[in-house]
C-alpha cells in the first residue's frame, strides 16, 4: 500500500503489486493552493483490509483538522473518517501526525492505535500531543488529547513526529522540538502517555524542523532513530547530514 498527497487537492491511496493498481481517494479535498503537499501523512495496516491513516485536512482553512481514516476494505473505498482534533492551528499549519497500533492485551491490534501530533501550532507554543484510541476501530472513542511537551515551537514550526509502541503502555515518540532546535525522544510509561519514564534530547542543535523516524522492532530497549541534522554542532559532525542513533 502507498499513501500520497497530490500537488492539487487529493489524498490518494494505492494498492499495488497485484496485476493492477487500485487507486481510491479517501479524501478528495485535503487542502488547496498546494498546501496539502506540505502535510505529513502516516499509515498503519494491522491487516490487508484494515488500514488506518492519519493526516491534516482543510489545511487552507483557518482551522486545519487532524483526521483518522479507518479503511473498511483493501482499497479503502468506503472508509470511516473521524475528526480527532478540529483545530490544530491556523491556515497552512499541519499536525505532523504519526500512528502505531498495538494490542492492549486482548490480542486485537486494530482497535488500539496511538497517534502523535502537534497541536496549537498557531498559539506560539505548539504542543506535542498523543491520542490513545480505546477499543475503537475508527478512534471516535479515545482517551482525549494528552499534552506531552507544551512548547515545541512558535507559530512558524513545522511539526514532525514518529511513534513506535513495543507494548500498549510503552510508546516511544521522536519529534522535532524546534523551540530549542532539539530532536527529542519521549519514553511513555502509560497507555495514554500521561506519565513518562523520560524525555531525552538526542540532538540539542539539529536546526529548524528536522524530520524524524523511529523503529523499536528489535525490542523496547533497542530502538533505532534517524533524523536530519542541519547543524555541524548538532548530533552529527557535519551540517545538512542524516543522523542515526542506536
Short mmCIF file of C-alpha atoms in Angstrom, two decimals, residues 41-154:
data_model
loop_
_atom_site.label_atom_id
_atom_site.label_comp_id
_atom_site.label_asym_id
_atom_site.label_seq_id
_atom_site.Cartn_x
_atom_site.Cartn_y
_atom_site.Cartn_z
CA UNK A 41 0.73 11.61 6.47
CA UNK A 42 1.16 8.21 8.10
CA UNK A 43 -0.42 4.79 7.89
CA UNK A 44 -0.57 1.51 9.83
CA UNK A 45 -2.21 -1.64 8.44
CA UNK A 46 -2.96 -4.36 11.02
CA UNK A 47 -4.42 -6.49 8.21
CA UNK A 48 -4.74 -6.29 4.43
CA UNK A 49 -8.24 -4.83 4.54
CA UNK A 50 -7.96 -2.71 7.69
CA UNK A 51 -5.54 0.17 7.25
CA UNK A 52 -5.51 3.26 9.47
CA UNK A 53 -4.43 6.65 8.11
CA UNK A 54 -3.77 9.95 9.88
CA UNK A 55 -3.36 13.30 8.14
CA UNK A 56 -4.15 17.01 8.33
CA UNK A 57 -7.27 18.07 6.43
CA UNK A 58 -8.52 21.52 5.38
CA UNK A 59 -5.03 23.00 5.57
CA UNK A 60 -6.22 26.00 3.59
CA UNK A 61 -8.84 26.95 6.20
CA UNK A 62 -8.49 28.89 9.45
CA UNK A 63 -8.76 25.66 11.48
CA UNK A 64 -6.98 22.64 9.95
CA UNK A 65 -8.26 19.27 11.21
CA UNK A 66 -6.41 16.14 12.32
CA UNK A 67 -8.29 13.21 10.78
CA UNK A 68 -8.26 9.44 11.30
CA UNK A 69 -9.25 7.17 8.42
CA UNK A 70 -10.46 3.64 9.18
CA UNK A 71 -10.38 1.70 5.91
CA UNK A 72 -13.16 -0.86 5.66
CA UNK A 73 -11.75 -2.80 2.72
CA UNK A 74 -8.44 -3.46 0.99
CA UNK A 75 -8.67 -0.44 -1.31
CA UNK A 76 -10.07 1.93 1.33
CA UNK A 77 -13.03 2.63 -0.97
CA UNK A 78 -15.58 3.24 1.81
CA UNK A 79 -13.68 4.42 4.89
CA UNK A 80 -14.97 5.78 8.17
CA UNK A 81 -13.30 9.14 8.81
CA UNK A 82 -13.11 10.66 12.30
CA UNK A 83 -12.03 14.19 13.19
CA UNK A 84 -9.67 13.78 16.14
CA UNK A 85 -8.78 17.46 16.58
CA UNK A 86 -10.83 20.13 14.82
CA UNK A 87 -8.33 22.97 15.23
CA UNK A 88 -4.64 22.10 15.25
CA UNK A 89 -3.54 25.57 14.18
CA UNK A 90 -4.03 28.27 11.56
CA UNK A 91 -4.24 28.15 7.78
CA UNK A 92 -1.17 26.44 6.35
CA UNK A 93 -0.34 24.55 9.57
CA UNK A 94 -0.02 20.78 9.61
CA UNK A 95 -0.12 18.39 12.57
CA UNK A 96 2.82 16.20 11.54
CA UNK A 97 0.98 13.07 12.70
CA UNK A 98 2.28 9.53 13.08
CA UNK A 99 0.43 6.35 14.05
CA UNK A 100 1.15 2.97 15.58
CA UNK A 101 -1.33 0.23 16.55
CA UNK A 102 -0.68 -2.38 19.23
CA UNK A 103 -2.72 -4.85 21.26
CA UNK A 104 -3.83 -3.70 24.70
CA UNK A 105 -3.75 -7.29 25.93
CA UNK A 106 -6.82 -8.69 24.17
CA UNK A 107 -4.92 -9.79 21.08
CA UNK A 108 -6.63 -7.19 18.85
CA UNK A 109 -4.29 -4.63 17.27
CA UNK A 110 -6.62 -2.67 15.01
CA UNK A 111 -8.75 -1.08 17.75
CA UNK A 112 -5.89 0.28 19.83
CA UNK A 113 -3.98 2.83 17.79
CA UNK A 114 -1.82 5.67 19.13
CA UNK A 115 -1.39 8.96 17.31
CA UNK A 116 1.36 11.51 17.98
CA UNK A 117 1.00 15.02 16.53
CA UNK A 118 1.47 18.73 17.07
CA UNK A 119 -1.46 20.79 18.38
CA UNK A 120 -1.99 24.51 18.94
CA UNK A 121 0.55 25.33 16.25
CA UNK A 122 -0.75 28.88 15.93
CA UNK A 123 -0.63 29.59 19.68
CA UNK A 124 3.06 30.45 19.77
CA UNK A 125 3.78 27.42 21.96
CA UNK A 126 2.86 24.34 19.94
CA UNK A 127 2.28 21.15 21.95
CA UNK A 128 3.42 17.58 21.28
CA UNK A 129 0.24 15.59 21.84
CA UNK A 130 -0.82 11.93 21.86
CA UNK A 131 -4.25 10.35 21.40
CA UNK A 132 -4.94 6.77 22.53
CA UNK A 133 -7.81 5.07 20.65
CA UNK A 134 -9.59 2.99 23.27
CA UNK A 135 -11.00 -0.27 21.85
CA UNK A 136 -12.40 1.58 18.84
CA UNK A 137 -11.62 0.79 15.21
CA UNK A 138 -12.34 4.34 13.98
CA UNK A 139 -10.92 6.10 17.07
CA UNK A 140 -14.13 8.04 17.68
CA UNK A 141 -13.78 6.80 21.26
CA UNK A 142 -10.40 7.80 22.61
CA UNK A 143 -8.55 8.97 25.68
CA UNK A 144 -8.50 12.61 24.59
CA UNK A 145 -5.56 14.86 23.80
CA UNK A 146 -2.67 14.31 26.18
CA UNK A 147 -0.13 17.14 26.09
CA UNK A 148 3.43 15.84 26.46
CA UNK A 149 5.67 18.78 25.63
CA UNK A 150 3.85 22.12 25.80
CA UNK A 151 6.42 24.23 23.96
CA UNK A 152 7.87 22.66 20.82
CA UNK A 153 7.96 25.80 18.74
CA UNK A 154 6.37 29.07 17.73
#
